[in-house]
Amino acid sequence: MSLQEKIENLETDLHLMGRLVLDALVDGVRALEDKDVNRAIATIEKDDEIDAAYLKIDQDWVELMATEQLVATDLRLSTSILQASLHLERLGDLAVYLGNTTQEIFDSPVPETVHATVVEMGDLVIDMASSAMESLKNRDKDLALATAEKDNQVNRLYNSMLEEAPKIAGNEDLFNGLFRLVTCIRTLERGGDHAVDICELTHFLVTGKFEEF
Amino acid sequence: MSLQEKIENLETDLHLMGRLVLDALVDGVRALEDKDVNRAIATIEKDDEIDAAYLKIDQDWVELMATEQLVATDLRLSTSILQASLHLERLGDLAVYLGNTTQEIFDSPVPETVHATVVEMGDLVIDMASSAMESLKNRDKDLALATAEKDNQVNRLYNSMLEEAPKIAGNEDLFNGLFRLVTCIRTLERGGDHAVDICELTHFLVTGKFEEF
Amino acid sequence: MLPESIEKNMSSETLITGKKAENAIKESLFLFTLYICVTIAILTLMTLIYDVLSTGTTRLTSDYEVGLITKIQIDNPIDFLTTLDSRYPDRAGIGPAFAGTVWLMIIVITVTFPFGTGAAIYLQEFAPKNKITRFIELNLTNLAGVPSVIYGLLGLAVFVRLAGFGRSVLSGGLTLTLLILPVVIVASREALKAVPDTIRQGALALGATKFQAVFRQVVPSAIPGMVTGMVLGLSRAIGETAPLIFMGALTYVNYFPDTPLSGFTAIPIQVYNWIGYPQAEWKETASAGIILLLGLLLIMNSLAIFIRNRYEKDL
Amino acid sequence: METKETVQVNSESVFNVTDLSVSYGDFVAIKNVNMDITKNKITAFIGPSGCGKSTLIRSFNRMNDLILGAKVNGTITYQGVDLYDKMVDPVQVRRRIGMVFQKPNPFPKTIKENITFGLKVNNMTDNMDERVEKALTQAALWDEVKDDLNKNALELSGGQQQRLCIARTIAVEPDTILMDEPCSALDPVATKKIEDLMQELVKDFSILIVTHNMQQASRSSDYCAFFTTKTSDDGKRRTGELVEFNETSIMFTTPDQELTEQYISGRFG
Amino acid sequence: METKETVQVNSESVFNVTDLSVSYGDFVAIKNVNMDITKNKITAFIGPSGCGKSTLIRSFNRMNDLILGAKVNGTITYQGVDLYDKMVDPVQVRRRIGMVFQKPNPFPKTIKENITFGLKVNNMTDNMDERVEKALTQAALWDEVKDDLNKNALELSGGQQQRLCIARTIAVEPDTILMDEPCSALDPVATKKIEDLMQELVKDFSILIVTHNMQQASRSSDYCAFFTTKTSDDGKRRTGELVEFNETSIMFTTPDQELTEQYISGRFG
Amino acid sequence: MDNVNNLRDQLTKTITRPIEKIVKFFITASAFAAILISISIIFTLLTEAINFFQDPAVTFKGYFTATRWTPTFQNPEYGVIVLISSTLYIAVIACLISFPLGLFSAIYLSEFATKRTRKVIKPVLEVLAGVPTVVFGYFALNWITPNIIQRFIPGTGVFNALSAGIAVGIMIIPTVASISDDALNAVPNSLRNGSLALGATRRITSLKIMFPAALSGIIASFILGFSRAIGETMIVTIAGGQYPELNLDPRSAMYTITSSIVNVSLGDTPHGTTAYNALFALGITLFIMTFILNIGSDYVARKYRKEYE
Ligand SMILES: Nc1ncnc2c1ncn2[C@@H]1O[C@H](COP(=O)(O)OP(=O)(O)OP(=O)(O)O)[C@@H](O)[C@H]1O
Ligand SMILES: Nc1ncnc2c1ncn2[C@@H]1O[C@H](COP(=O)(O)OP(=O)(O)OP(=O)(O)O)[C@@H](O)[C@H]1O
Ligand SMILES: [Mg+2]
Ligand SMILES: [Mg+2]
Ligand SMILES: O=P([O-])([O-])[O-]
């Protein structure tokens, strides 16, 4: 296999992994939204696949670096792939967390506003992750920047939610759900960060410069 | 500079970054424990340094890969360094989060048990992160494994805390602090995971095999 | 033994029997032809030497009587070297011819060495690569192949007549010099050419002048080759006969030359002379002369081969 | 020495090397080599200068027969047949196992004649033109020379010459191609072409290649054998030995032997 | 052509090359080169075969004078002095700007004489022994040969010979060392030693090196110049040109030119 | 700027040493001596040859058409064609002997002989090349003629073209063998290996690859051998006899250009006589013949050398 092919394969693998992770995220968010335990379990089960994809990318990456001398764009691309895979793996964990939470709260009442916000944040993160991967695929640093900016919205939601939460907390029955959802919110906030990091990789890939968005 | 030196420098930089991150973590946990706003601010400020260290490692790493063909141990070491730096950066963010939380809650009452647990988890994460870096430094895969096992304790604390939280939640005054602390707990749980990931890198570095602990 | 599926029936049969038999016959026939050729080439030389030896040694070693005294065998070869020619085959020595040859060699060496190596160094190291140089080169190749009689004619016209040296050993020496000069120049150039260009560049890059590079690095490296060329040139000169005939070397000279302008004879000329006599005994004497000539040649060739083997591997 | 029967024929392997040593006179250049070469794969031989790579690869098609004093001990079987069996004709061996040399060595004839020469000595005189075209096409040279088949091969560039040498080797339809540092005389562009070509060829042939270029071994071989020179205890004899034989990807990420790692990472010594 | 005065002398740069072209007869081998070579740094010249790297590096110490028909246009100043000024003696230039060649070329003399030759022609005949020792030590060869200084240099290994050539070059205390593919004839171990040596030497000397080994350029140079051959519009003339001149680390991570990237990543087109 | 000037001063300080100039002058002169030799050869030969043709007894037409060469006779005839044909005749005999033997020996030496055999045979051939021609003449007269020619072809005279031709042939074997061997050796070993690696046998390799590759070198050796045979003097003088008339019988004596030159000069012909001048006319004839051959050989040899550079 030529160098070209090897790198292309690696990138394809990354985007396949991205697909998996996005599916898992969608499943996770929808499961949480609908308190759908089956879907939650499905989400959790998908994580093995994601981990496998992650390991494969890592392994292939090491092999690639061992057998080829990469420079310039090739090098940046393969580096971005390695790092993006780590972020995707994390986003996968996030989906798993949503799944777990769904299992914990499906039969308890949850505070509506918080629930709605979590779903809103979840959708935002899905959107961001998806755009981030898109930007990486298309070497589109404008999209990357635009995507990264969406994180402000996630952060805003997160902060406002944290401030709101104590006020809503009234009903003791809701407590379990509430706490669980708050951790989800925190988790999703991190998810946004991962999407941003992927966007940074796009920027690095295109410009060769490391920059924090 | 010879290859040997370049790699050594890179590794030194990583461990310096590790030092920074550990310091930040210690500051963050202690600030939270003592509700010490000044220390919290110091923690947050340290993050710039950490980010700078992170960027430098990334940059040097790319340069190293561009100018040298690395194989076998060299390759695994430099790969581990790159990935570990990412985890450290994350752990740095964690410290920042603790600092932010401290600023939010320093003047509100907080539920004692939760507060104590957060500090306990914080100390555990510091311990784990420190051991993880130690294992990486000494190529000590036993220490890595032992460290990774400590994560069970973190997870146990996390889960029990989440179950406890709703029960303690009684007092409305405590709500703000409680929610904030719960997000810290979630964050620390992830911190443990990062330490575990660093341990996995040690394992990879020593054995050449990717494995999930 | 092997699975049938293996394509190209890579069985031991095809590998082992194959076309070997048919090839073998052609191959052996061819090799046989080559052997024959080499054998003939070598055998003739052996025959020649054997013939000369078997005839000549009688003359050199057999007892023969001078008056009533029987000479001691062992003295004969030396005597042969030192005594004068004679009308009687059994008394004829090669003394004057031997001395003449020595004279010739001395003249040839003194003139050829500086001119030969000098010209070679100039042409190989300093000459610009232009038409004149190319012309000189072509000239040299041609001169090296010009038949020796022509040099005889040249010597006759230039040294004997024009320069007025007469039919002297000096004229002879100079004629032989002209004859081997091209050979020596070509051989010396080859020796210089064999010095890798990297040596020159190495020296120049160190800040040596061209002159220093050539005379301190290149020429010393080439000396063994140049000396070999010189020796081979000399051995050619020793055996040359034709040009010397024009120098009057054939006239009956029965004294040792004492000045460069003395008349002279030389070993091959003496031999030619003796061959010309009809009596059978002269054959023995001629053979003895040839043995001496071959002996000298063998020594010089061995010297050349020795020098070459000694220094060849160094570069 | 083993008899033929005891050597296990692995349908996947093309050569089985057992306890092989090669000496020049008294000097043992390489010893105790045991390896199975896999079919339709590229196997690279690497190792420091003088460790016996060329010596070894030459024994795969009995080119060592041509070297005075070279003596092969042990067994190399080729698809089950002992190559050094007394009955085996080296000429036949070389027809099946082609070789490409370090420096391109086209015959000073036309491009076409370079290829037809091999065909003729192998009695493959039918469809010569087709065969020439096929070989040149396989060697990725056809397009560059198709209008110029009667050009003298010496007028080609170094890389083209080397591809011509490969073409004439594959024209006679060997099963295996041995290459002794085929790119060391070439510039990077030409090298790239030869490497691409190898990837093409390996579909039909088994390829053994000697290279001192780590990169080349790592990027273009499937298996890799690392040899080195070991000095005897009294410090007098230096003999080549096989240190590690492994899949290339393993060799360059997690070699079994410390020595291999030192060598491939340029820390030899 | 510019006059000397207008060339700006940068205290940090050792050579300033302005509008340089070199031709062989009618054939322009390389043209329009403008570059400043920095002092006490290693500058590598890379590029495909025939793009004029050797031609260019030879013009830095006027070794091109030795090549029939070679003609240099434009200016190279060496610490402010125009090297091609009519008054400048090339012999003097070469004493200041040493050169190491592709193939090790020791003189067929003893190790010591190899070094003293340069000293003698440079009239540095004081403390010869010390100078010999110092040069050999700097060239990392002293330990290996100190007991054998009268051994014939041709008996050294290839790598040792090349280090000896470096030793004799630095013995005459030049300011700058030019190296034209100094490792291409060496095995990886010897190459490693020479590269380490260059790192040592660059503290005292400025080094220019031609290499066709990307790895070597990337791992051991500070600056890197990439040349390539451009074909004229009518397709008849192929002339070398400087494509990019940059810090090595930039060149290999984010080259300015697409062409550079294609070349260094082995995708030359 | 001071530093720059300083450096400029140093760089412009050219070293010149008088000794270098003197030596250079001397070696340049030596090289030009070669031209001088050629010029003097041509000059001397020409001036005397012109004198020869100015003798009313000599005509150009006669020189090339007369069938006898008798310059010292009462009625001298100057039919150079007699001499030329004899010369060529003997040279052809020599080539018939030396070309196959020399070439095959060369093939054997370079393609089949082991290193050790080669190490023995090559010097032997070289010694053979150095044996003085009088010796060959002696050998032809005293061994070849009685032991071979006269035994197998009874009725052959003591002096005959055949034995002279054979002896000349034997004499030039080493020349042919040695130059052909060099030519074969100059063919890179890689070609040999390349052919063998394709499955060619040694015979095919030497005949189809090595021989054509070395062909121009081998042809050069043939031409040079022929030129030697033409210029060879002593053998033909000693063994070839002096039969001054046109004839093509190998058993009879012949009269080559070289031996007639020797014979005329032996007769101690006084300077200035037509017979004396005839020497130079013959000289220039011989010179032209060998000149053409030498240059031709050089041209061919150069061509093959270029191929592998
Ligand atoms: N014809 C020969 N006669 C004697 N010894 C030889 C011969 N050919 C090679 N050798 C020796 O055998 C050993 C192995 O040589 P070989 O050429 O196989 O090494 P290599 O691994 O191919 O080295 P390189 O990488 O330099 O080509 C060396 O020590 C060499 O000197
Ligand atoms: N002495 C010469 N006479 C004529 N042309 C030459 C001469 N030397 C080199 N050239 C031509 O000049 C061009 C540049 O040659 P040069 O040797 O400088 O290339 P290079 O970059 O060093 O290549 P390589 O990497 O193969 O050494 C080539 O086209 C070459 O053919
Ligand atoms: Mg080899
Ligand atoms: Mg070059
Ligand atoms: O991976 P994180 O837990 O830092 O989002």
Tab-separated table of C-alpha atoms in Angstrom, chain F:
chain	number	residue	atom	x	y	z
F	1	MET	CA	34.527	47.386	6.410
F	2	ASP	CA	38.125	47.095	7.594
F	3	ASN	CA	37.690	43.428	8.071
F	4	VAL	CA	36.286	43.107	4.626
F	5	ASN	CA	39.248	44.927	3.119
F	6	ASN	CA	41.590	42.848	5.135
F	7	LEU	CA	39.999	39.674	3.890
F	8	ARG	CA	40.021	40.989	0.371
F	9	ASP	CA	43.732	41.653	0.627
F	10	GLN	CA	44.331	38.142	1.795
F	11	LEU	CA	42.183	36.574	-0.841
F	12	THR	CA	43.901	38.450	-3.632
F	13	LYS	CA	47.421	37.529	-2.589
F	14	THR	CA	48.428	35.140	-5.342
F	15	ILE	CA	51.429	32.951	-4.781
F	16	THR	CA	53.820	32.453	-7.671
F	17	ARG	CA	57.051	30.553	-7.502
F	18	PRO	CA	59.661	30.723	-10.280
F	19	ILE	CA	60.437	27.006	-10.004
F	20	GLU	CA	56.865	26.222	-10.925
F	21	LYS	CA	57.213	28.274	-14.085
F	22	ILE	CA	60.460	26.628	-15.100
F	23	VAL	CA	59.165	23.113	-14.582
F	24	LYS	CA	55.989	23.937	-16.419
F	25	PHE	CA	57.933	25.290	-19.353
F	26	PHE	CA	60.041	22.166	-19.510
F	27	ILE	CA	57.140	19.725	-19.443
F	28	THR	CA	55.215	21.719	-22.004
F	29	ALA	CA	58.228	21.592	-24.278
F	30	SER	CA	58.484	17.823	-23.765
F	31	ALA	CA	54.948	17.352	-24.886
F	32	PHE	CA	55.480	19.360	-27.997
F	33	ALA	CA	58.533	17.234	-28.762
F	34	ALA	CA	56.088	14.575	-29.865
F	35	ILE	CA	54.922	16.807	-32.662
F	36	LEU	CA	58.515	17.550	-33.491
F	37	ILE	CA	59.252	13.874	-33.898
F	38	SER	CA	56.349	13.407	-36.246
F	39	ILE	CA	57.259	16.409	-38.249
F	40	SER	CA	60.842	15.325	-38.570
F	41	ILE	CA	59.797	11.842	-39.592
F	42	ILE	CA	57.581	13.171	-42.302
F	43	PHE	CA	60.081	15.825	-43.288
F	44	THR	CA	63.073	13.530	-43.612
F	45	LEU	CA	61.115	10.825	-45.348
F	46	LEU	CA	59.561	13.298	-47.722
F	47	THR	CA	62.663	15.235	-48.687
F	48	GLU	CA	64.627	12.133	-49.514
F	49	ALA	CA	61.637	10.524	-51.172
F	50	ILE	CA	61.219	13.574	-53.364
F	51	ASN	CA	64.839	13.256	-54.350
F	52	PHE	CA	64.089	9.678	-55.245
F	53	PHE	CA	61.288	10.571	-57.560
F	54	GLN	CA	63.408	13.258	-59.166
F	55	ASP	CA	65.753	10.628	-60.501
F	56	PRO	CA	64.827	10.299	-64.183
F	57	ALA	CA	65.051	6.527	-63.902
F	58	VAL	CA	62.176	6.578	-61.501
F	59	THR	CA	58.641	7.234	-62.516
F	60	PHE	CA	55.551	7.285	-60.422
F	61	LYS	CA	53.956	4.942	-62.861
F	62	GLY	CA	56.883	2.574	-62.689
F	63	TYR	CA	56.921	2.754	-58.937
F	64	PHE	CA	53.411	1.458	-58.780
F	65	THR	CA	53.293	-0.833	-61.815
F	66	ALA	CA	56.689	-2.449	-62.289
F	67	THR	CA	56.858	-6.044	-61.100
F	68	ARG	CA	60.420	-6.127	-59.886
F	69	TRP	CA	62.303	-4.334	-57.163
F	70	THR	CA	65.933	-4.235	-58.046
F	71	PRO	CA	67.346	-0.822	-57.103
F	72	THR	CA	70.927	-2.026	-56.882
F	73	PHE	CA	70.944	-3.782	-60.256
F	74	GLN	CA	72.520	-2.398	-63.342
F	75	ASN	CA	69.123	-1.631	-64.741
F	76	PRO	CA	67.294	-0.845	-61.602
F	77	GLU	CA	63.569	-1.334	-61.413
F	78	TYR	CA	61.512	0.174	-58.678
F	79	GLY	CA	58.274	-1.820	-58.590
F	80	VAL	CA	57.030	-1.165	-55.106
F	81	ILE	CA	53.979	-3.268	-55.769
F	82	VAL	CA	56.175	-6.340	-55.356
F	83	LEU	CA	57.103	-5.266	-51.887
F	84	ILE	CA	53.629	-4.177	-50.917
F	85	SER	CA	52.039	-7.377	-52.018
F	86	SER	CA	54.646	-9.451	-50.192
F	87	THR	CA	54.187	-7.359	-47.114
F	88	LEU	CA	50.448	-7.775	-47.175
F	89	TYR	CA	50.763	-11.440	-48.031
F	90	ILE	CA	52.885	-12.194	-45.015
F	91	ALA	CA	50.751	-9.948	-42.834
F	92	VAL	CA	47.635	-11.836	-43.869
F	93	ILE	CA	49.226	-15.160	-43.014
F	94	ALA	CA	50.168	-13.691	-39.664
F	95	CYS	CA	46.638	-12.495	-39.069
F	96	LEU	CA	45.148	-15.840	-39.991
F	97	ILE	CA	47.237	-17.316	-37.230
F	98	SER	CA	47.033	-14.612	-34.640
F	99	PHE	CA	43.433	-13.408	-34.791
F	100	PRO	CA	41.692	-16.639	-33.860
F	101	LEU	CA	44.374	-17.741	-31.438
F	102	GLY	CA	44.626	-14.313	-29.850
F	103	LEU	CA	40.893	-13.774	-29.613
F	104	PHE	CA	40.090	-17.186	-28.231
F	105	SER	CA	42.900	-16.940	-25.763
F	106	ALA	CA	41.460	-13.622	-24.674
F	107	ILE	CA	37.992	-15.104	-24.286
F	108	TYR	CA	39.438	-17.967	-22.324
F	109	LEU	CA	41.416	-15.650	-20.109
F	110	SER	CA	38.655	-13.217	-19.356
F	111	GLU	CA	35.637	-15.515	-19.282
F	112	PHE	CA	36.733	-18.978	-18.257
F	113	ALA	CA	40.120	-18.974	-16.606
F	114	THR	CA	40.244	-19.048	-12.824
F	115	LYS	CA	42.034	-16.237	-11.127
F	116	ARG	CA	45.057	-18.420	-10.584
F	117	THR	CA	45.342	-19.608	-14.169
F	118	ARG	CA	44.959	-16.056	-15.342
F	119	LYS	CA	47.687	-14.928	-13.031
F	120	VAL	CA	50.057	-17.369	-14.686
F	121	ILE	CA	49.051	-17.064	-18.324
F	122	LYS	CA	48.772	-13.319	-18.577
F	123	PRO	CA	52.422	-12.610	-17.670
F	124	VAL	CA	53.541	-15.437	-19.907
F	125	LEU	CA	51.765	-13.756	-22.793
F	126	GLU	CA	53.280	-10.449	-21.829
F	127	VAL	CA	56.758	-11.940	-21.865
F	128	LEU	CA	55.966	-13.418	-25.223
F	129	ALA	CA	55.092	-9.925	-26.401
F	130	GLY	CA	58.475	-8.656	-25.278
F	131	VAL	CA	60.601	-11.277	-26.994
F	132	PRO	CA	62.855	-9.470	-29.458
F	133	THR	CA	61.998	-10.031	-33.054
F	134	VAL	CA	65.436	-11.355	-33.950
F	135	VAL	CA	64.586	-14.240	-31.699
F	136	PHE	CA	61.431	-14.939	-33.628
F	137	GLY	CA	63.388	-14.642	-36.811
F	138	TYR	CA	65.870	-17.150	-35.542
F	139	PHE	CA	63.028	-19.382	-34.475
F	140	ALA	CA	61.332	-19.155	-37.831
F	141	LEU	CA	64.489	-19.896	-39.684
F	142	ASN	CA	65.900	-22.578	-37.482
F	143	TRP	CA	62.861	-24.292	-36.117
F	144	ILE	CA	59.649	-23.574	-37.981
F	145	THR	CA	61.079	-23.976	-41.418
F	146	PRO	CA	62.952	-27.229	-40.881
F	147	ASN	CA	60.630	-28.812	-38.330
F	148	ILE	CA	57.244	-27.826	-39.679
F	149	ILE	CA	57.190	-26.327	-43.106
F	150	GLN	CA	59.786	-28.437	-44.769
F	151	ARG	CA	58.444	-31.557	-43.138
F	152	PHE	CA	54.850	-31.054	-44.242
F	153	ILE	CA	55.399	-29.163	-47.470
F	154	PRO	CA	58.462	-30.708	-48.995
F	155	GLY	CA	60.365	-28.626	-51.436
F	156	THR	CA	60.017	-25.404	-49.524
F	157	GLY	CA	63.071	-23.237	-49.525
F	158	VAL	CA	65.064	-22.219	-46.467
F	159	PHE	CA	63.634	-18.728	-46.805
F	160	ASN	CA	59.909	-18.737	-47.319
F	161	ALA	CA	56.897	-16.547	-46.750
F	162	LEU	CA	55.038	-19.162	-44.790
F	163	SER	CA	57.428	-19.558	-41.912
F	164	ALA	CA	57.951	-15.802	-41.759
F	165	GLY	CA	54.204	-15.299	-41.720
F	166	ILE	CA	53.700	-17.899	-39.014
F	167	ALA	CA	56.431	-16.404	-36.888
F	168	VAL	CA	55.002	-12.916	-37.290
F	169	GLY	CA	51.621	-14.367	-36.400
F	170	ILE	CA	52.975	-15.934	-33.247
F	171	MET	CA	54.673	-12.683	-32.419
F	172	ILE	CA	51.469	-10.682	-32.578
F	173	ILE	CA	49.279	-13.189	-30.699
F	174	PRO	CA	50.088	-11.499	-27.405
F	175	THR	CA	49.220	-8.089	-28.810
F	176	VAL	CA	45.864	-9.292	-30.049
F	177	ALA	CA	45.174	-11.399	-26.963
F	178	SER	CA	46.206	-8.729	-24.542
F	179	ILE	CA	44.219	-5.885	-26.098
F	180	SER	CA	41.179	-8.098	-26.670
F	181	ASP	CA	41.428	-9.294	-23.110
F	182	ASP	CA	41.563	-5.705	-21.916
F	183	ALA	CA	38.528	-4.946	-24.034
F	184	LEU	CA	36.622	-7.900	-22.600
F	185	ASN	CA	37.665	-6.936	-19.116
F	186	ALA	CA	36.585	-3.374	-19.653
F	187	VAL	CA	33.066	-4.660	-20.161
F	188	PRO	CA	31.553	-4.258	-16.728
F	189	ASN	CA	31.263	-7.468	-14.788
F	190	SER	CA	27.657	-6.545	-14.190
F	191	LEU	CA	26.823	-7.407	-17.798
F	192	ARG	CA	28.200	-10.888	-17.335
F	193	ASN	CA	26.242	-11.343	-14.138
F	194	GLY	CA	23.170	-9.896	-15.768
F	195	SER	CA	23.306	-12.430	-18.534
F	196	LEU	CA	23.993	-15.370	-16.264
F	197	ALA	CA	21.211	-14.278	-13.956
F	198	LEU	CA	18.826	-14.467	-16.888
F	199	GLY	CA	19.715	-18.128	-17.240
F	200	ALA	CA	22.226	-17.846	-20.063
F	201	THR	CA	25.083	-20.322	-20.149
F	202	ARG	CA	28.683	-19.198	-20.076
F	203	ARG	CA	29.149	-19.877	-23.752
F	204	ILE	CA	26.146	-17.773	-24.686
F	205	THR	CA	27.230	-15.106	-22.268
F	206	SER	CA	30.690	-14.837	-23.747
F	207	LEU	CA	29.607	-15.031	-27.363
F	208	LYS	CA	26.371	-13.050	-27.292
F	209	ILE	CA	27.011	-10.497	-24.595
F	210	MET	CA	30.678	-10.083	-23.848
F	211	PHE	CA	32.015	-10.435	-27.373
F	212	PRO	CA	29.679	-7.873	-28.964
F	213	ALA	CA	30.151	-5.531	-26.043
F	214	ALA	CA	33.905	-5.660	-26.508
F	215	LEU	CA	33.742	-5.772	-30.279
F	216	SER	CA	35.240	-2.405	-31.040
F	217	GLY	CA	38.116	-3.093	-28.667
F	218	ILE	CA	38.664	-6.424	-30.326
F	219	ILE	CA	38.573	-4.890	-33.785
F	220	ALA	CA	41.055	-2.309	-32.602
F	221	SER	CA	43.332	-5.117	-31.504
F	222	PHE	CA	43.013	-6.730	-34.923
F	223	ILE	CA	43.853	-3.552	-36.739
F	224	LEU	CA	46.796	-2.922	-34.504
F	225	GLY	CA	47.980	-6.498	-34.949
F	226	PHE	CA	47.767	-6.077	-38.706
F	227	SER	CA	49.721	-2.860	-38.503
F	228	ARG	CA	52.389	-4.602	-36.450
F	229	ALA	CA	52.607	-7.386	-38.983
F	230	ILE	CA	53.116	-4.899	-41.773
F	231	GLY	CA	55.826	-3.027	-39.920
F	232	GLU	CA	57.618	-6.108	-38.655
F	233	THR	CA	61.191	-6.111	-39.897
F	234	MET	CA	63.598	-8.590	-38.443
F	235	ILE	CA	61.541	-11.743	-38.767
F	236	VAL	CA	60.862	-11.203	-42.423
F	237	THR	CA	64.421	-10.110	-43.046
F	238	ILE	CA	65.810	-13.210	-41.416
F	239	ALA	CA	63.300	-15.801	-42.502
F	240	GLY	CA	61.415	-14.364	-45.438
F	241	GLY	CA	64.250	-14.069	-47.897
F	242	GLN	CA	64.591	-11.511	-50.639
F	243	TYR	CA	62.803	-12.524	-53.787
F	244	PRO	CA	62.377	-9.284	-55.654
F	245	GLU	CA	59.675	-10.394	-58.052
F	246	LEU	CA	55.944	-10.527	-57.871
F	247	ASN	CA	54.745	-13.968	-56.775
F	248	LEU	CA	52.125	-15.460	-54.542
F	249	ASP	CA	53.590	-18.835	-53.647
F	250	PRO	CA	53.835	-19.166	-49.886
F	251	ARG	CA	56.647	-21.653	-50.186
F	252	SER	CA	58.941	-19.227	-51.901
F	253	ALA	CA	60.863	-16.347	-50.473
F	254	MET	CA	59.328	-12.907	-50.564
F	255	TYR	CA	60.554	-9.411	-50.206
F	256	THR	CA	58.704	-7.132	-47.848
F	257	ILE	CA	59.041	-3.395	-47.643
F	258	THR	CA	60.825	-3.643	-44.318
F	259	SER	CA	63.307	-6.255	-45.341
F	260	SER	CA	64.099	-4.365	-48.494
F	261	ILE	CA	64.778	-1.271	-46.423
F	262	VAL	CA	67.132	-3.245	-44.220
F	263	ASN	CA	68.818	-4.849	-47.157
F	264	VAL	CA	69.368	-1.649	-49.025
F	265	SER	CA	70.861	-0.052	-45.941
F	266	LEU	CA	73.020	-3.121	-45.290
F	267	GLY	CA	74.496	-2.726	-48.680
F	268	ASP	CA	75.965	0.471	-47.322
F	269	THR	CA	74.592	2.432	-50.220
F	270	PRO	CA	76.261	5.772	-50.342
F	271	HIS	CA	74.330	8.810	-49.282
F	272	GLY	CA	72.604	10.590	-52.112
F	273	THR	CA	72.328	7.713	-54.505
F	274	THR	CA	68.952	6.797	-55.862
F	275	ALA	CA	69.096	3.476	-54.043
F	276	TYR	CA	69.677	5.372	-50.827
F	277	ASN	CA	66.791	7.676	-51.569
F	278	ALA	CA	64.633	4.681	-52.382
F	279	LEU	CA	64.918	3.759	-48.711
F	280	PHE	CA	62.962	6.827	-47.843
F	281	ALA	CA	60.422	6.345	-50.569
F	282	LEU	CA	59.774	2.927	-49.089
F	283	GLY	CA	59.799	4.455	-45.647
F	284	ILE	CA	57.066	6.873	-46.460
F	285	THR	CA	55.032	4.181	-48.158
F	286	LEU	CA	55.250	2.059	-45.032
F	287	PHE	CA	54.589	5.049	-42.824
F	288	ILE	CA	51.405	5.900	-44.662
F	289	MET	CA	50.143	2.334	-44.479
F	290	THR	CA	50.728	1.953	-40.787
F	291	PHE	CA	49.583	5.488	-40.098
F	292	ILE	CA	46.167	4.767	-41.519
F	293	LEU	CA	45.892	1.529	-39.574
F	294	ASN	CA	47.076	3.031	-36.282
F	295	ILE	CA	44.722	5.941	-36.467
F	296	GLY	CA	41.901	3.595	-37.412
F	297	SER	CA	42.617	1.342	-34.471
F	298	ASP	CA	42.758	4.306	-32.130
F	299	TYR	CA	39.458	5.597	-33.470
F	300	VAL	CA	37.679	2.294	-32.985
F	301	ALA	CA	39.168	1.758	-29.562
F	302	ARG	CA	38.132	5.215	-28.404
F	303	LYS	CA	34.614	4.585	-29.544
F	304	TYR	CA	34.142	1.528	-27.381
F	305	ARG	CA	35.745	3.146	-24.375
F	306	LYS	CA	33.200	5.930	-24.546
F	307	GLU	CA	30.343	3.492	-24.321
F	308	TYR	CA	30.973	2.635	-20.708
F	309	GLU	CA	32.095	5.970	-19.403
